[in-house]
């Protein structure tokens, strides 16, 4: 992604996420074309491919920016947190064991938010608000907003709700379960977490540049998909 001026992704939303991570922080612009199922992140469908390429490269489609989520990991053994990776949609801390709840100590904006028992904790960008976070009951956020959406997944509490935070806000999740846990980026890459490991999540400084189809506004795509 460092050298290219434009990248065309041909596939479903998973392919768009791979392409977006390759372009994050670089000057190239992404043109996502849906050849898969839902294709919510795509700017065009398969039958529109030729017209989309002509319009995008002909300067008829505007270029928008999408903000992702960056994560830092601090191991329980100590040391400074190290950058782990970039996700366009979401970073998720969850149990490594199927159907097992995870116990987390969560803080945000420098304040302790308490002990969370849930299937996981989702930190999503605005683009990712319509992915896993939506299934977990989170809000729908317009993709051009720079906001971090933090949503518990299947929390064992009636009072757990999403938080929508401004750029620069840091959310920390410390694993207090004894069972192994995972940090998963965009549902595609995972790193193992142990007891007392901490994950810091915030909006990324790097952005992804993407061709925006003026004939497919966000609310139209939301309704049709």
mmCIF file of N, CA, C and O in Angstrom, residues 1 19-30 63-70 86-88 125 127 143-146 203-210:
data_model
loop_
_atom_site.group_PDB
_atom_site.id
_atom_site.type_symbol
_atom_site.label_atom_id
_atom_site.label_comp_id
_atom_site.label_asym_id
_atom_site.label_seq_id
_atom_site.Cartn_x
_atom_site.Cartn_y
_atom_site.Cartn_z
ATOM 1 N N UNK A 1 0.794 -1.219 0.000
ATOM 2 C CA UNK A 1 0.000 0.000 0.000
ATOM 3 C C UNK A 1 0.828 1.271 0.000
ATOM 4 O O UNK A 1 0.318 2.345 -0.249
ATOM 5 N N UNK A 19 -7.738 -4.517 2.466
ATOM 6 C CA UNK A 19 -7.213 -3.435 1.639
ATOM 7 C C UNK A 19 -7.058 -2.144 2.443
ATOM 8 O O UNK A 19 -6.068 -1.415 2.298
ATOM 9 N N UNK A 20 -8.023 -1.856 3.293
ATOM 10 C CA UNK A 20 -7.978 -0.627 4.090
ATOM 11 C C UNK A 20 -6.790 -0.635 5.042
ATOM 12 O O UNK A 20 -6.121 0.401 5.224
ATOM 13 N N UNK A 21 -6.510 -1.770 5.656
ATOM 14 C CA UNK A 21 -5.361 -1.833 6.565
ATOM 15 C C UNK A 21 -4.056 -1.649 5.800
ATOM 16 O O UNK A 21 -3.092 -1.083 6.314
ATOM 17 N N UNK A 22 -4.008 -2.113 4.548
ATOM 18 C CA UNK A 22 -2.802 -1.935 3.737
ATOM 19 C C UNK A 22 -2.587 -0.465 3.378
ATOM 20 O O UNK A 22 -1.441 -0.020 3.241
ATOM 21 N N UNK A 23 -3.679 0.297 3.245
ATOM 22 C CA UNK A 23 -3.582 1.699 2.821
ATOM 23 C C UNK A 23 -3.567 2.683 3.983
ATOM 24 O O UNK A 23 -3.335 3.873 3.776
ATOM 25 N N UNK A 24 -3.830 2.235 5.192
ATOM 26 C CA UNK A 24 -3.947 3.147 6.339
ATOM 27 C C UNK A 24 -2.672 3.964 6.516
ATOM 28 O O UNK A 24 -1.570 3.423 6.584
ATOM 29 N N UNK A 25 -2.840 5.272 6.553
ATOM 30 C CA UNK A 25 -1.711 6.157 6.741
ATOM 31 C C UNK A 25 -0.955 6.490 5.471
ATOM 32 O O UNK A 25 0.014 7.254 5.512
ATOM 33 N N UNK A 26 -1.372 5.943 4.338
ATOM 34 C CA UNK A 26 -0.704 6.207 3.065
ATOM 35 C C UNK A 26 -1.600 7.070 2.168
ATOM 36 O O UNK A 26 -2.770 7.295 2.455
ATOM 37 N N UNK A 27 -1.035 7.520 1.046
ATOM 38 C CA UNK A 27 -1.744 8.466 0.182
ATOM 39 C C UNK A 27 -2.694 7.794 -0.798
ATOM 40 O O UNK A 27 -3.539 8.463 -1.405
ATOM 41 N N UNK A 28 -2.557 6.506 -1.009
ATOM 42 C CA UNK A 28 -3.400 5.815 -1.975
ATOM 43 C C UNK A 28 -4.873 5.866 -1.587
ATOM 44 O O UNK A 28 -5.223 5.977 -0.409
ATOM 45 N N UNK A 29 -5.732 5.763 -2.594
ATOM 46 C CA UNK A 29 -7.181 5.831 -2.371
ATOM 47 C C UNK A 29 -7.793 4.476 -2.715
ATOM 48 O O UNK A 29 -7.420 3.842 -3.699
ATOM 49 N N UNK A 30 -8.729 4.044 -1.896
ATOM 50 C CA UNK A 30 -9.352 2.732 -2.050
ATOM 51 C C UNK A 30 -10.683 2.844 -2.801
ATOM 52 O O UNK A 30 -11.520 3.690 -2.477
ATOM 53 N N UNK A 63 -13.188 12.027 -2.664
ATOM 54 C CA UNK A 63 -12.390 11.161 -1.795
ATOM 55 C C UNK A 63 -12.704 11.516 -0.346
ATOM 56 O O UNK A 63 -12.571 12.675 0.061
ATOM 57 N N UNK A 64 -13.160 10.526 0.409
ATOM 58 C CA UNK A 64 -13.478 10.718 1.826
ATOM 59 C C UNK A 64 -12.422 10.028 2.672
ATOM 60 O O UNK A 64 -11.651 9.188 2.188
ATOM 61 N N UNK A 65 -12.366 10.385 3.928
ATOM 62 C CA UNK A 65 -11.452 9.724 4.857
ATOM 63 C C UNK A 65 -12.246 8.925 5.881
ATOM 64 O O UNK A 65 -13.330 9.341 6.309
ATOM 65 N N UNK A 66 -11.704 7.787 6.244
ATOM 66 C CA UNK A 66 -12.306 6.934 7.261
ATOM 67 C C UNK A 66 -11.292 6.707 8.381
ATOM 68 O O UNK A 66 -10.135 6.383 8.122
ATOM 69 N N UNK A 67 -11.757 6.887 9.597
ATOM 70 C CA UNK A 67 -10.902 6.713 10.761
ATOM 71 C C UNK A 67 -11.064 5.298 11.312
ATOM 72 O O UNK A 67 -12.178 4.788 11.396
ATOM 73 N N UNK A 68 -9.946 4.682 11.691
ATOM 74 C CA UNK A 68 -9.984 3.353 12.280
ATOM 75 C C UNK A 68 -9.672 3.395 13.769
ATOM 76 O O UNK A 68 -9.699 4.454 14.411
ATOM 77 N N UNK A 69 -9.377 2.241 14.310
ATOM 78 C CA UNK A 69 -9.058 2.077 15.733
ATOM 79 C C UNK A 69 -7.640 1.541 15.848
ATOM 80 O O UNK A 69 -7.267 0.597 15.137
ATOM 81 N N UNK A 70 -6.845 2.144 16.713
ATOM 82 C CA UNK A 70 -5.517 1.612 16.982
ATOM 83 C C UNK A 70 -5.471 1.054 18.406
ATOM 84 O O UNK A 70 -6.177 1.542 19.293
ATOM 85 N N UNK A 86 -3.805 -1.767 13.594
ATOM 86 C CA UNK A 86 -4.855 -0.870 13.125
ATOM 87 C C UNK A 86 -6.040 -1.708 12.659
ATOM 88 O O UNK A 86 -5.866 -2.733 12.003
ATOM 89 N N UNK A 87 -7.245 -1.257 12.980
ATOM 90 C CA UNK A 87 -8.471 -1.894 12.493
ATOM 91 C C UNK A 87 -9.376 -0.815 11.929
ATOM 92 O O UNK A 87 -9.594 0.216 12.575
ATOM 93 N N UNK A 88 -9.891 -1.019 10.733
ATOM 94 C CA UNK A 88 -10.828 -0.043 10.164
ATOM 95 C C UNK A 88 -12.159 -0.094 10.897
ATOM 96 O O UNK A 88 -12.754 0.940 11.200
ATOM 97 N N UNK A 125 -14.849 2.066 15.238
ATOM 98 C CA UNK A 125 -14.875 3.367 14.576
ATOM 99 C C UNK A 125 -16.295 3.645 14.098
ATOM 100 O O UNK A 125 -17.192 2.795 14.223
ATOM 101 N N UNK A 127 -17.154 3.793 11.007
ATOM 102 C CA UNK A 127 -17.387 2.805 9.951
ATOM 103 C C UNK A 127 -17.780 1.461 10.534
ATOM 104 O O UNK A 127 -18.613 0.748 9.980
ATOM 105 N N UNK A 143 -20.477 7.460 8.928
ATOM 106 C CA UNK A 143 -19.064 7.107 8.766
ATOM 107 C C UNK A 143 -18.119 8.287 8.676
ATOM 108 O O UNK A 143 -16.910 8.114 8.833
ATOM 109 N N UNK A 144 -18.626 9.507 8.421
ATOM 110 C CA UNK A 144 -17.736 10.659 8.335
ATOM 111 C C UNK A 144 -17.503 11.322 9.696
ATOM 112 O O UNK A 144 -16.778 12.317 9.785
ATOM 113 N N UNK A 145 -18.084 10.765 10.746
ATOM 114 C CA UNK A 145 -17.837 11.277 12.094
ATOM 115 C C UNK A 145 -16.585 10.622 12.668
ATOM 116 O O UNK A 145 -16.345 9.434 12.458
ATOM 117 N N UNK A 146 -15.811 11.394 13.410
ATOM 118 C CA UNK A 146 -14.637 10.850 14.090
ATOM 119 C C UNK A 146 -15.049 10.560 15.534
ATOM 120 O O UNK A 146 -15.015 11.445 16.397
ATOM 121 N N UNK A 203 -9.145 6.049 18.753
ATOM 122 C CA UNK A 203 -9.180 6.310 17.322
ATOM 123 C C UNK A 203 -7.754 6.444 16.806
ATOM 124 O O UNK A 203 -6.896 7.050 17.445
ATOM 125 N N UNK A 204 -7.514 5.874 15.640
ATOM 126 C CA UNK A 204 -6.175 5.886 15.060
ATOM 127 C C UNK A 204 -5.830 7.263 14.508
ATOM 128 O O UNK A 204 -6.703 8.018 14.074
ATOM 129 N N UNK A 205 -4.538 7.570 14.532
ATOM 130 C CA UNK A 205 -4.071 8.796 13.889
ATOM 131 C C UNK A 205 -4.050 8.613 12.370
ATOM 132 O O UNK A 205 -4.216 9.582 11.626
ATOM 133 N N UNK A 206 -3.828 7.385 11.920
ATOM 134 C CA UNK A 206 -3.827 7.088 10.490
ATOM 135 C C UNK A 206 -5.263 7.011 9.982
ATOM 136 O O UNK A 206 -6.148 6.523 10.681
ATOM 137 N N UNK A 207 -5.488 7.476 8.772
ATOM 138 C CA UNK A 207 -6.810 7.382 8.153
ATOM 139 C C UNK A 207 -6.694 6.609 6.843
ATOM 140 O O UNK A 207 -5.609 6.429 6.291
ATOM 141 N N UNK A 208 -7.838 6.148 6.370
ATOM 142 C CA UNK A 208 -7.929 5.473 5.075
ATOM 143 C C UNK A 208 -8.690 6.395 4.132
ATOM 144 O O UNK A 208 -9.771 6.889 4.468
ATOM 145 N N UNK A 209 -8.124 6.638 2.961
ATOM 146 C CA UNK A 209 -8.781 7.455 1.939
ATOM 147 C C UNK A 209 -9.567 6.536 1.015
ATOM 148 O O UNK A 209 -9.062 5.506 0.572
ATOM 149 N N UNK A 210 -10.816 6.880 0.750
ATOM 150 C CA UNK A 210 -11.703 5.993 0.008
ATOM 151 C C UNK A 210 -12.561 6.794 -0.972
ATOM 152 O O UNK A 210 -12.994 7.908 -0.658
#
